[in-house]
């Protein structure tokens, strides 16, 4: 039997893993989400807990980068909430207005919560993780190529 | 008082059809795609997102196309669109220390940890028109393959994952004022409540972040020319991608919504100190959607100038006048009020005309009487 402490730490680990999966689902392209659902077929039918919709989230900054928050401006966000037949509820929030992608991401979030399918969902997420990581590496390499070493010139007046 | 006019429906319809025709231009040329605008007119799109106060690249590209490249008109379209959507909530403040940095320079430290990364910049270009960008010419310099000289071999000197801000370095020595502490309170939102002056720093920053680039550039420039001189240095400018974290109400935990691009400017300014505070550097802060460096710098200069009272400085310069600066920096409000002058004012003007005629006849009578 598990002690309550173990349960909590398992819960936290599981939540962190779900957050990691949702972060990838938020950044996956529509085509990638469709391909993931195709690989995971058959997928139980999903009903909307509420209709997928587009709305706004207010983005904030911090004064001086690390101080008190202020409102910077809004961003469009698509969200979806579904329940799989005989399964879990899944949610998705993604920047942008693609509600179809949000619904696909919510279905994948619901599938992820099924312990029996989690490993398969994680497998389909791997290419997205690799693509994002390769893109970030490419940006870092491009940026690193523009790294300069300024040097100051001593003026010969004395 | 403005009295509305009626009629002209057919003329208005025809004018709008003509506008659509002129927008399309020469039909022998392909219509410009939103993906092309988003990918090749990036900085126009960024400005529309910043001043439209809505981060959505596709919508901003659409607005640029619909507005025929008139960016203030495009910003107006974006502002109008945002009012049609519900708000899901507010994100956690963006963590610019964890930015995927695409550009980062400091004018105060040449050897700062993480290094000086020029990124895609117009700085150090010769400002000579490049005729090779004309698509009828050979596309030698336009090709992006020539860009990354040595980039492939630079994995070893790749960019750090977390880059300390220059202000953090100064802060460790206590040489710069600390940022105002986060007391956990909700920042004022100018889109939800009417502003009454004086306002707090968060309100100023929100107003400036969506303010007109040209207006803030002029005001920032004025501070350099001696109106509210604050001897600024660019502590740091960084541009790149930051993650948006949002606590979803139905989940009860934070979710990552994806990334947005922002430009941050830390302006470092002199401060001679006071009875309570020893001499130290002070800060002006700029944060803007997209790659909008001129705007972020101007915002930081003006933000610093507006802090004169808090820092016990002499008032009197235009850039220090909070009510004046903030009430006039929104280009949608400004263009609305200026441009409404061209709408029919026939009834107002008729009243003015009658008044002037009456005054003239009274004046004539007075002159006659005086002559007699």
Short mmCIF file of C-alpha atoms in Angstrom, two decimals:
data_model
loop_
_atom_site.label_atom_id
_atom_site.label_comp_id
_atom_site.label_asym_id
_atom_site.label_seq_id
_atom_site.Cartn_x
_atom_site.Cartn_y
_atom_site.Cartn_z
CA UNK A 1 0.00 0.00 0.00
CA UNK A 2 1.19 3.49 -0.80
CA UNK A 3 1.73 6.10 1.88
CA UNK A 4 -0.09 9.40 1.26
CA UNK A 5 3.26 11.11 0.66
CA UNK A 6 4.16 8.71 -2.12
CA UNK A 7 0.77 9.23 -3.69
CA UNK A 8 1.29 13.02 -3.71
CA UNK A 9 4.74 12.81 -5.24
CA UNK A 10 3.43 10.36 -7.87
CA UNK A 11 0.59 12.80 -8.49
CA UNK A 12 3.04 15.67 -8.95
CA UNK A 13 5.25 13.63 -11.27
CA UNK A 14 2.23 12.57 -13.27
CA UNK A 15 0.97 16.15 -13.46
CA UNK A 16 4.41 17.36 -14.60
CA UNK A 17 4.42 14.65 -17.28
CA UNK A 18 0.93 15.68 -18.43
CA UNK A 19 2.03 19.33 -18.51
CA UNK A 20 4.98 18.28 -20.65
CA UNK A 21 2.70 16.43 -23.05
CA UNK A 22 0.26 19.35 -23.19
CA UNK A 23 3.13 21.75 -23.93
CA UNK A 24 4.03 19.65 -26.97
CA UNK A 25 0.38 19.37 -28.01
CA UNK A 26 0.15 23.18 -27.84
CA UNK A 27 3.04 23.56 -30.25
CA UNK A 28 2.32 20.64 -32.59
CA UNK A 29 1.16 21.62 -36.06
CA UNK A 30 -2.31 20.60 -37.25
CA UNK A 31 -0.80 18.00 -39.59
CA UNK A 32 1.26 16.53 -36.77
CA UNK A 33 -1.82 16.22 -34.53
CA UNK A 34 -3.77 14.50 -37.31
CA UNK A 35 -0.87 12.10 -37.88
CA UNK A 36 -0.72 11.32 -34.15
CA UNK A 37 -4.45 10.53 -34.03
CA UNK A 38 -4.07 8.34 -37.13
CA UNK A 39 -1.21 6.41 -35.50
CA UNK A 40 -3.26 5.91 -32.34
CA UNK A 41 -6.39 4.67 -34.18
CA UNK A 42 -8.86 3.40 -33.27
CA UNK A 43 -9.65 6.32 -30.95
CA UNK A 44 -12.94 6.25 -29.00
CA UNK A 45 -15.42 8.89 -30.11
CA UNK A 46 -15.16 12.18 -28.30
CA UNK A 47 -17.94 14.51 -27.24
CA UNK A 48 -17.39 18.19 -26.52
CA UNK A 49 -17.68 19.18 -22.88
CA UNK A 50 -18.07 22.66 -24.29
CA UNK A 51 -17.79 23.79 -27.89
CA UNK A 52 -14.21 24.53 -28.99
CA UNK A 53 -13.75 28.31 -29.04
CA UNK A 54 -11.33 31.13 -29.69
CA UNK A 55 -10.68 33.73 -27.04
CA UNK A 56 -8.00 35.94 -25.61
CA UNK A 57 -5.43 35.57 -22.89
CA UNK A 58 -3.83 38.71 -21.49
CA UNK A 59 -0.05 38.35 -21.61
CA UNK A 60 1.95 40.04 -18.88
CA UNK A 61 5.47 41.25 -18.42
CA UNK A 62 7.38 42.19 -15.30
CA UNK A 63 8.63 45.71 -14.64
CA UNK A 64 12.39 45.59 -15.21
CA UNK A 65 12.07 41.96 -16.34
CA UNK A 66 11.84 40.61 -12.79
CA UNK A 67 9.56 42.96 -10.85
CA UNK A 68 5.86 43.66 -10.41
CA UNK A 69 3.67 42.44 -13.28
CA UNK A 70 1.97 44.63 -15.88
CA UNK A 71 -0.41 43.87 -18.73
CA UNK A 72 1.49 43.70 -22.02
CA UNK A 73 -1.24 42.85 -24.52
CA UNK A 74 -3.46 39.96 -25.47
CA UNK A 75 -2.94 36.86 -27.58
CA UNK A 76 -5.50 34.73 -29.39
CA UNK A 77 -5.99 31.28 -27.89
CA UNK A 78 -8.04 28.29 -29.10
CA UNK A 79 -9.37 25.93 -26.47
CA UNK A 80 -11.24 22.66 -26.43
CA UNK A 81 -12.60 20.31 -23.79
CA UNK A 82 -13.70 16.79 -24.72
CA UNK A 83 -14.66 13.51 -23.06
CA UNK A 84 -13.82 10.22 -24.68
CA UNK A 85 -16.51 7.57 -24.69
CA UNK A 86 -15.83 5.49 -21.56
CA UNK A 87 -12.67 7.52 -20.92
CA UNK A 88 -11.18 10.65 -19.47
CA UNK A 89 -11.81 14.31 -20.11
CA UNK A 90 -9.14 16.07 -22.17
CA UNK A 91 -8.35 19.74 -22.44
CA UNK A 92 -6.28 21.87 -24.75
CA UNK A 93 -5.24 25.51 -24.86
CA UNK A 94 -3.14 26.66 -27.83
CA UNK A 95 -1.98 30.07 -29.01
CA UNK A 96 -3.71 30.99 -32.27
CA UNK A 97 -7.21 30.40 -33.60
CA UNK A 98 -7.09 26.81 -34.81
CA UNK A 99 -10.02 25.23 -32.95
CA UNK A 100 -9.78 21.98 -34.93
CA UNK A 101 -6.18 21.58 -33.76
CA UNK A 102 -7.25 22.41 -30.20
CA UNK A 103 -9.90 19.69 -30.33
CA UNK A 104 -7.39 17.15 -31.66
CA UNK A 105 -4.98 18.16 -28.87
CA UNK A 106 -7.74 17.73 -26.27
CA UNK A 107 -8.50 14.22 -27.57
CA UNK A 108 -4.79 13.37 -27.32
CA UNK A 109 -4.68 14.80 -23.77
CA UNK A 110 -7.58 12.50 -22.86
CA UNK A 111 -5.84 9.49 -24.43
CA UNK A 112 -2.64 10.37 -22.54
CA UNK A 113 -4.53 10.08 -19.25
CA UNK A 114 -5.44 6.46 -20.01
CA UNK A 115 -2.54 4.64 -18.32
CA UNK A 116 -2.82 1.85 -20.89
CA UNK A 117 -2.30 4.23 -23.83
CA UNK A 118 0.08 6.76 -22.27
CA UNK A 119 3.25 5.14 -23.62
CA UNK A 120 1.79 5.03 -27.14
CA UNK A 121 0.78 8.72 -26.93
CA UNK A 122 4.25 9.63 -25.68
CA UNK A 123 5.73 7.74 -28.66
CA UNK A 124 3.68 9.80 -31.09
CA UNK A 125 4.78 12.98 -29.31
CA UNK A 126 8.45 12.17 -29.82
CA UNK A 127 8.68 13.55 -33.41
CA UNK A 128 7.15 16.85 -32.25
CA UNK A 129 9.64 17.07 -29.39
CA UNK A 130 12.47 16.33 -31.83
CA UNK A 131 11.28 18.91 -34.35
CA UNK A 132 10.98 21.64 -31.70
CA UNK A 133 14.35 20.77 -30.26
CA UNK A 134 15.98 20.79 -33.74
CA UNK A 135 14.36 24.16 -34.51
CA UNK A 136 15.63 25.65 -31.24
CA UNK A 137 19.11 24.23 -31.92
CA UNK A 138 19.07 25.77 -35.40
CA UNK A 139 18.13 29.16 -33.93
CA UNK A 140 20.90 28.88 -31.34
CA UNK A 141 23.46 27.93 -33.98
CA UNK A 142 22.39 30.75 -36.33
CA UNK A 143 22.48 33.21 -33.46
CA UNK A 144 25.81 31.94 -32.18
CA UNK A 145 27.29 32.62 -35.62
CA UNK A 146 26.53 36.32 -35.03
CA UNK A 147 28.33 36.45 -31.70
CA UNK A 148 30.80 39.31 -31.66
CA UNK A 149 33.74 40.16 -29.50
CA UNK A 150 33.90 43.93 -29.36
CA UNK A 151 37.20 45.39 -28.28
CA UNK A 152 37.81 48.97 -27.27
CA UNK A 153 40.57 50.93 -28.94
CA UNK A 154 43.11 52.78 -26.85
CA UNK A 155 43.34 56.33 -28.13
CA UNK A 156 46.91 57.43 -28.73
CA UNK A 157 46.68 60.88 -27.22
CA UNK A 158 48.93 60.33 -24.23
CA UNK B 1 -21.67 69.04 -31.43
CA UNK B 2 -21.50 66.57 -34.30
CA UNK B 3 -24.75 66.05 -36.20
CA UNK B 4 -24.81 62.98 -38.42
CA UNK B 5 -25.52 63.12 -42.12
CA UNK B 6 -27.59 60.61 -44.09
CA UNK B 7 -27.50 59.43 -47.68
CA UNK B 8 -24.72 58.64 -50.12
CA UNK B 9 -25.19 54.87 -49.75
CA UNK B 10 -24.57 54.16 -53.42
CA UNK B 11 -21.48 56.38 -53.57
CA UNK B 12 -20.09 54.72 -50.43
CA UNK B 13 -20.67 51.24 -51.87
CA UNK B 14 -18.92 52.23 -55.07
CA UNK B 15 -16.03 53.83 -53.16
CA UNK B 16 -15.51 50.62 -51.18
CA UNK B 17 -15.57 48.56 -54.39
CA UNK B 18 -12.99 50.91 -55.85
CA UNK B 19 -10.89 50.57 -52.69
CA UNK B 20 -10.98 46.77 -53.09
CA UNK B 21 -9.91 47.14 -56.73
CA UNK B 22 -7.02 49.45 -55.86
CA UNK B 23 -5.99 47.14 -53.03
CA UNK B 24 -5.78 44.25 -55.48
CA UNK B 25 -3.71 46.37 -57.88
CA UNK B 26 -2.61 45.03 -61.24
CA UNK B 27 -4.52 41.78 -61.76
CA UNK B 28 -1.77 40.42 -63.99
CA UNK B 29 0.32 40.11 -60.85
CA UNK B 30 -0.39 37.37 -58.30
CA UNK B 31 -2.27 38.44 -55.17
CA UNK B 32 0.12 38.66 -52.23
CA UNK B 33 -0.35 35.77 -49.77
CA UNK B 34 -0.73 36.18 -46.01
CA UNK B 35 2.08 33.66 -45.58
CA UNK B 36 4.31 35.88 -47.72
CA UNK B 37 3.42 38.96 -45.65
CA UNK B 38 4.01 37.05 -42.40
CA UNK B 39 7.33 35.64 -43.61
CA UNK B 40 8.76 38.58 -45.57
CA UNK B 41 7.23 41.71 -44.03
CA UNK B 42 7.82 40.40 -40.52
CA UNK B 43 8.57 43.75 -38.93
CA UNK B 44 5.38 45.33 -40.30
CA UNK B 45 3.44 42.38 -38.90
CA UNK B 46 5.25 42.73 -35.56
CA UNK B 47 4.40 46.41 -35.32
CA UNK B 48 0.74 45.69 -36.01
CA UNK B 49 0.68 43.04 -33.27
CA UNK B 50 2.46 45.34 -30.80
CA UNK B 51 0.32 48.41 -31.31
CA UNK B 52 -2.81 46.41 -32.07
CA UNK B 53 -2.09 44.85 -28.65
CA UNK B 54 -2.96 41.39 -29.97
CA UNK B 55 -0.46 38.64 -30.64
CA UNK B 56 -1.62 36.73 -33.73
CA UNK B 57 0.73 36.67 -36.72
CA UNK B 58 -1.88 35.53 -39.27
CA UNK B 59 -4.41 38.16 -38.24
CA UNK B 60 -1.78 40.89 -38.31
CA UNK B 61 -0.72 39.79 -41.81
CA UNK B 62 -4.35 39.87 -42.94
CA UNK B 63 -4.74 43.36 -41.46
CA UNK B 64 -1.61 44.58 -43.31
CA UNK B 65 -3.01 43.24 -46.58
CA UNK B 66 -6.51 44.60 -46.03
CA UNK B 67 -5.11 48.01 -45.04
CA UNK B 68 -2.96 48.17 -48.21
CA UNK B 69 0.14 48.48 -46.04
CA UNK B 70 -1.24 51.37 -43.94
CA UNK B 71 -0.04 50.11 -40.56
CA UNK B 72 -2.18 52.41 -38.42
CA UNK B 73 -5.25 51.28 -40.36
CA UNK B 74 -4.10 47.67 -39.83
CA UNK B 75 -3.67 48.31 -36.09
CA UNK B 76 -7.19 49.78 -36.02
CA UNK B 77 -8.55 46.57 -37.65
CA UNK B 78 -6.78 44.42 -35.05
CA UNK B 79 -8.08 46.52 -32.16
CA UNK B 80 -11.60 46.24 -33.52
CA UNK B 81 -11.26 42.46 -33.89
CA UNK B 82 -10.04 41.93 -30.34
CA UNK B 83 -13.22 43.41 -28.95
CA UNK B 84 -15.20 40.53 -30.51
CA UNK B 85 -13.53 37.80 -28.46
CA UNK B 86 -14.08 36.67 -24.85
CA UNK B 87 -11.12 36.72 -22.49
CA UNK B 88 -10.16 33.37 -20.96
CA UNK B 89 -7.91 34.95 -18.34
CA UNK B 90 -4.41 36.27 -17.80
CA UNK B 91 -1.15 34.41 -18.36
CA UNK B 92 1.71 34.22 -15.90
CA UNK B 93 4.19 37.06 -16.48
CA UNK B 94 6.58 36.18 -19.32
CA UNK B 95 10.01 35.09 -18.10
CA UNK B 96 12.44 36.93 -20.36
CA UNK B 97 15.45 35.34 -18.60
CA UNK B 98 14.38 32.02 -20.15
CA UNK B 99 14.03 33.47 -23.64
CA UNK B 100 15.25 31.53 -26.67
CA UNK B 101 17.49 34.45 -27.59
CA UNK B 102 17.69 35.46 -31.25
CA UNK B 103 19.47 38.72 -30.59
CA UNK B 104 21.05 40.20 -27.49
CA UNK B 105 23.36 43.16 -27.20
CA UNK B 106 24.61 45.38 -24.43
CA UNK B 107 26.12 48.81 -24.84
CA UNK B 108 27.44 48.80 -21.27
CA UNK B 109 29.41 45.55 -21.02
CA UNK B 110 31.38 44.16 -23.88
CA UNK B 111 32.18 40.86 -22.16
CA UNK B 112 28.89 39.91 -20.60
CA UNK B 113 28.01 36.31 -19.76
CA UNK B 114 26.25 34.76 -22.73
CA UNK B 115 27.95 37.19 -25.09
CA UNK B 116 26.88 39.80 -27.59
CA UNK B 117 24.65 38.20 -30.20
CA UNK B 118 23.87 40.47 -33.11
CA UNK B 119 21.16 38.28 -34.62
CA UNK B 120 19.13 39.58 -37.57
CA UNK B 121 19.86 43.30 -37.33
CA UNK B 122 20.02 46.35 -39.59
CA UNK B 123 22.83 47.67 -37.36
CA UNK B 124 26.16 47.93 -39.19
CA UNK B 125 24.50 47.66 -42.61
CA UNK B 126 25.51 50.39 -45.03
CA UNK B 127 21.98 51.50 -45.84
CA UNK B 128 22.67 51.16 -49.53
CA UNK B 129 19.71 50.00 -51.60
CA UNK B 130 20.28 46.39 -52.58
CA UNK B 131 19.14 46.00 -56.18
CA UNK B 132 19.67 42.25 -55.96
CA UNK B 133 16.40 42.09 -53.97
CA UNK B 134 14.57 43.05 -57.17
CA UNK B 135 13.21 39.67 -58.21
CA UNK B 136 14.12 40.34 -61.85
CA UNK B 137 17.78 40.48 -60.84
CA UNK B 138 20.00 37.58 -59.86
CA UNK B 139 19.16 36.41 -56.36
CA UNK B 140 22.64 36.03 -55.00
CA UNK B 141 22.49 37.93 -51.72
CA UNK B 142 18.81 37.21 -51.25
CA UNK B 143 19.51 33.52 -50.88
CA UNK B 144 19.54 32.63 -47.22
CA UNK B 145 22.12 29.89 -47.72
CA UNK B 146 24.94 32.40 -47.57
CA UNK B 147 23.87 33.62 -44.14
CA UNK B 148 25.35 31.16 -41.75
CA UNK B 149 29.05 31.33 -42.40
CA UNK B 150 30.49 29.01 -39.81
CA UNK B 151 27.06 28.42 -38.29
CA UNK B 152 27.22 24.65 -38.75
CA UNK B 153 30.48 24.44 -36.86
CA UNK B 154 29.28 26.70 -34.10
CA UNK B 155 27.41 24.08 -32.10
CA UNK B 156 30.26 24.15 -29.61
CA UNK B 157 29.77 27.87 -29.03
CA UNK B 158 26.00 27.58 -28.99
CA UNK B 159 23.85 30.00 -27.10
CA UNK B 160 23.22 29.53 -23.39
CA UNK B 161 19.78 28.26 -22.36
CA UNK B 162 19.36 30.83 -19.61
CA UNK B 163 20.96 34.19 -20.08
CA UNK B 164 21.31 36.55 -17.11
CA UNK B 165 20.04 40.07 -17.69
CA UNK B 166 22.62 42.82 -17.52
CA UNK B 167 20.56 44.49 -14.82
CA UNK B 168 20.94 41.30 -12.72
CA UNK B 169 24.72 41.70 -12.94
CA UNK B 170 24.54 45.33 -11.77
CA UNK B 171 21.97 44.34 -9.17
CA UNK B 172 24.30 41.81 -7.59
CA UNK B 173 26.65 44.67 -6.75
CA UNK B 174 23.80 46.89 -5.57
CA UNK B 175 24.74 49.47 -8.21
CA UNK B 176 21.26 49.62 -9.70
CA UNK B 177 17.86 50.05 -8.13
CA UNK B 178 15.84 46.86 -7.70
CA UNK B 179 12.73 46.32 -9.78
CA UNK B 180 9.52 47.10 -7.90
CA UNK B 181 8.53 44.00 -5.92
CA UNK B 182 5.63 41.80 -6.97
CA UNK B 183 3.13 42.15 -4.12
CA UNK B 184 0.82 39.57 -5.70
CA UNK B 185 -1.75 42.20 -6.66
CA UNK B 186 -3.50 42.28 -10.02
CA UNK B 187 -2.04 44.95 -12.32
CA UNK B 188 -4.41 47.66 -13.54
CA UNK B 189 -5.83 46.92 -17.00
CA UNK B 190 -6.48 49.94 -19.22
CA UNK B 191 -8.67 47.82 -21.51
CA UNK B 192 -11.08 47.08 -18.67
CA UNK B 193 -11.26 50.22 -16.53
CA UNK B 194 -11.08 53.94 -17.30
CA UNK B 195 -7.73 55.55 -16.55
CA UNK B 196 -7.55 58.45 -14.12
CA UNK B 197 -4.32 60.29 -13.52
CA UNK B 198 -1.89 59.96 -11.82
CA UNK B 199 -1.35 56.28 -12.66
CA UNK B 200 1.02 53.59 -11.41
CA UNK B 201 4.01 52.20 -13.28
CA UNK B 202 2.15 49.09 -14.48
CA UNK B 203 -0.50 51.28 -16.11
CA UNK B 204 2.15 53.39 -17.80
CA UNK B 205 3.93 50.29 -19.11
CA UNK B 206 0.71 48.82 -20.53
CA UNK B 207 -0.16 52.12 -22.21
CA UNK B 208 3.35 52.57 -23.64
CA UNK B 209 3.55 48.94 -24.84
CA UNK B 210 0.63 49.57 -27.24
CA UNK B 211 1.59 53.19 -27.94
CA UNK B 212 2.59 54.57 -31.32
CA UNK B 213 6.19 53.87 -32.24
CA UNK B 214 6.74 57.21 -33.99
CA UNK B 215 5.29 59.21 -31.11
CA UNK B 216 7.37 57.37 -28.51
CA UNK B 217 10.45 57.65 -30.71
CA UNK B 218 10.04 61.44 -30.84
CA UNK B 219 9.50 61.70 -27.09
CA UNK B 220 12.43 59.38 -26.37
CA UNK B 221 14.58 61.46 -28.70
CA UNK B 222 13.54 64.63 -26.87
CA UNK B 223 14.89 63.19 -23.61
CA UNK B 224 18.27 62.65 -25.28
CA UNK B 225 18.30 66.21 -26.58
CA UNK B 226 18.00 67.67 -23.10
CA UNK B 227 14.28 67.66 -22.30
CA UNK B 228 14.32 65.50 -19.15
CA UNK B 229 17.88 64.40 -19.71
CA UNK B 230 18.56 61.12 -17.94
CA UNK B 231 21.85 60.04 -19.51
CA UNK B 232 20.74 56.63 -20.76
CA UNK B 233 22.75 53.56 -21.68
CA UNK B 234 21.32 50.48 -23.32
CA UNK B 235 22.04 47.99 -20.57
CA UNK B 236 20.62 45.33 -22.78
CA UNK B 237 18.32 44.61 -25.68
CA UNK B 238 17.16 41.08 -26.24
CA UNK B 239 14.75 39.63 -28.75
CA UNK B 240 13.53 36.06 -28.97
CA UNK B 241 10.89 33.51 -28.07
CA UNK B 242 9.32 33.17 -24.64
CA UNK B 243 6.86 30.58 -23.42
CA UNK B 244 3.35 31.57 -22.38
CA UNK B 245 2.22 29.84 -19.19
CA UNK B 246 -1.45 29.98 -18.29
CA UNK B 247 -3.30 28.52 -15.33
CA UNK B 248 -6.33 26.95 -16.94
CA UNK B 249 -9.35 27.35 -14.65
CA UNK B 250 -10.77 23.87 -15.32
CA UNK B 251 -7.40 22.16 -14.79
CA UNK B 252 -6.07 23.97 -11.74
CA UNK B 253 -2.50 23.86 -13.03
CA UNK B 254 -0.35 25.78 -15.47
CA UNK B 255 -0.30 24.84 -19.12
CA UNK B 256 2.15 25.98 -21.77
CA UNK B 257 0.24 27.66 -24.60
CA UNK B 258 3.20 27.96 -26.96
CA UNK B 259 5.70 30.74 -27.56
CA UNK B 260 5.54 34.40 -28.53
CA UNK B 261 8.33 36.68 -29.68
CA UNK B 262 9.11 39.82 -27.70
CA UNK B 263 11.77 42.53 -27.60
CA UNK B 264 12.98 43.70 -24.19
CA UNK B 265 15.05 46.81 -23.52
CA UNK B 266 16.72 47.57 -20.21
CA UNK B 267 17.77 51.19 -20.20
CA UNK B 268 20.26 52.07 -17.47
CA UNK B 269 20.25 55.70 -16.33
CA UNK B 270 22.22 57.82 -13.92
CA UNK B 271 20.83 58.84 -10.57
CA UNK B 272 22.71 61.05 -8.17
CA UNK B 273 20.96 59.61 -5.12
CA UNK B 274 18.97 61.26 -2.39
CA UNK B 275 18.94 61.46 1.41
CA UNK B 276 17.54 57.92 1.56
CA UNK B 277 19.24 56.31 -1.45
CA UNK B 278 22.96 56.32 -2.29
CA UNK B 279 24.01 57.19 -5.85
CA UNK B 280 23.10 54.31 -8.16
CA UNK B 281 21.79 53.52 -11.59
CA UNK B 282 18.09 53.56 -12.27
CA UNK B 283 16.10 51.75 -14.92
CA UNK B 284 13.72 52.43 -17.73
CA UNK B 285 11.98 49.37 -19.10
CA UNK B 286 10.62 48.48 -22.50
CA UNK B 287 8.83 45.30 -23.57
CA UNK B 288 7.08 44.94 -26.92
CA UNK B 289 5.55 42.12 -28.99
CA UNK B 290 7.70 41.00 -31.91
CA UNK B 291 11.01 42.41 -33.07
CA UNK B 292 10.36 46.08 -32.40
CA UNK B 293 13.67 47.35 -31.12
CA UNK B 294 13.22 51.05 -31.85
CA UNK B 295 9.90 50.93 -30.03
CA UNK B 296 11.28 49.00 -27.03
CA UNK B 297 14.12 51.52 -26.67
CA UNK B 298 11.82 54.52 -27.02
CA UNK B 299 9.41 53.00 -24.51
CA UNK B 300 12.24 52.51 -22.00
CA UNK B 301 13.41 56.13 -22.40
CA UNK B 302 9.92 57.53 -21.92
CA UNK B 303 9.15 55.13 -19.08
CA UNK B 304 12.23 56.40 -17.27
CA UNK B 305 11.36 60.07 -17.92
CA UNK B 306 7.88 59.54 -16.46
CA UNK B 307 9.45 58.45 -13.14
CA UNK B 308 10.76 61.95 -12.34
CA UNK B 309 8.54 62.39 -9.28
CA UNK B 310 9.43 59.05 -7.70
CA UNK B 311 13.15 59.84 -8.20
CA UNK B 312 12.91 63.46 -7.05
CA UNK B 313 13.91 64.98 -10.40
CA UNK B 314 13.00 68.40 -11.79
CA UNK B 315 9.81 68.36 -13.87
CA UNK B 316 9.06 70.49 -16.89
CA UNK B 317 9.87 68.48 -20.02
CA UNK B 318 7.14 67.17 -22.34
CA UNK B 319 8.25 63.52 -21.91
CA UNK B 320 7.73 63.84 -18.12
CA UNK B 321 4.11 64.94 -18.41
CA UNK B 322 2.32 61.71 -17.63
CA UNK B 323 -1.16 62.79 -18.60
CA UNK B 324 0.04 64.36 -21.84
CA UNK B 325 2.30 61.46 -22.83
CA UNK B 326 -0.13 58.67 -22.02
CA UNK B 327 -3.29 60.38 -23.29
CA UNK B 328 -1.82 60.91 -26.74
CA UNK B 329 0.27 57.80 -27.39
CA UNK B 330 -2.53 55.59 -28.71
CA UNK B 331 -2.56 55.94 -32.47
CA UNK B 332 -6.01 54.39 -32.87
CA UNK B 333 -7.56 57.00 -30.60
CA UNK B 334 -5.46 59.71 -32.20
CA UNK B 335 -6.29 58.77 -35.77
CA UNK B 336 -9.96 58.39 -34.90
CA UNK B 337 -10.19 61.91 -33.57
CA UNK B 338 -8.00 63.55 -36.19
CA UNK B 339 -9.59 61.71 -39.11
CA UNK B 340 -13.16 62.26 -37.99
CA UNK B 341 -12.62 65.89 -39.03
CA UNK B 342 -13.05 64.85 -42.66
CA UNK B 343 -16.52 63.39 -42.07
CA UNK B 344 -19.49 65.64 -42.85
CA UNK B 345 -19.66 68.53 -40.39
CA UNK B 346 -22.20 70.46 -42.43
CA UNK B 347 -24.54 71.31 -39.58
CA UNK B 348 -21.74 72.42 -37.22
CA UNK B 349 -20.19 74.45 -39.96
CA UNK B 350 -23.54 76.01 -40.87
CA UNK B 351 -23.86 77.18 -37.27
CA UNK B 352 -20.31 78.60 -37.32
CA UNK B 353 -21.06 80.29 -40.64
CA UNK B 354 -24.15 81.96 -39.22
CA UNK B 355 -22.18 83.09 -36.19
CA UNK B 356 -19.35 84.59 -38.24
CA UNK B 357 -21.87 86.38 -40.49
CA UNK B 358 -23.63 87.85 -37.45
CA UNK B 359 -20.33 88.94 -35.86
CA UNK B 360 -19.24 90.54 -39.10
CA UNK B 361 -22.43 92.52 -39.40
CA UNK B 362 -22.13 93.64 -35.76
CA UNK B 363 -18.51 94.58 -36.41
CA UNK B 364 -19.55 96.60 -39.48
CA UNK B 365 -22.20 98.45 -37.46
CA UNK B 366 -19.68 99.22 -34.70
CA UNK B 367 -17.16 100.56 -37.21
CA UNK B 368 -19.84 102.79 -38.77
CA UNK B 369 -20.88 104.11 -35.39
CA UNK B 370 -17.27 104.80 -34.44
CA UNK B 371 -16.72 106.68 -37.70
CA UNK B 372 -19.75 108.91 -37.13
#
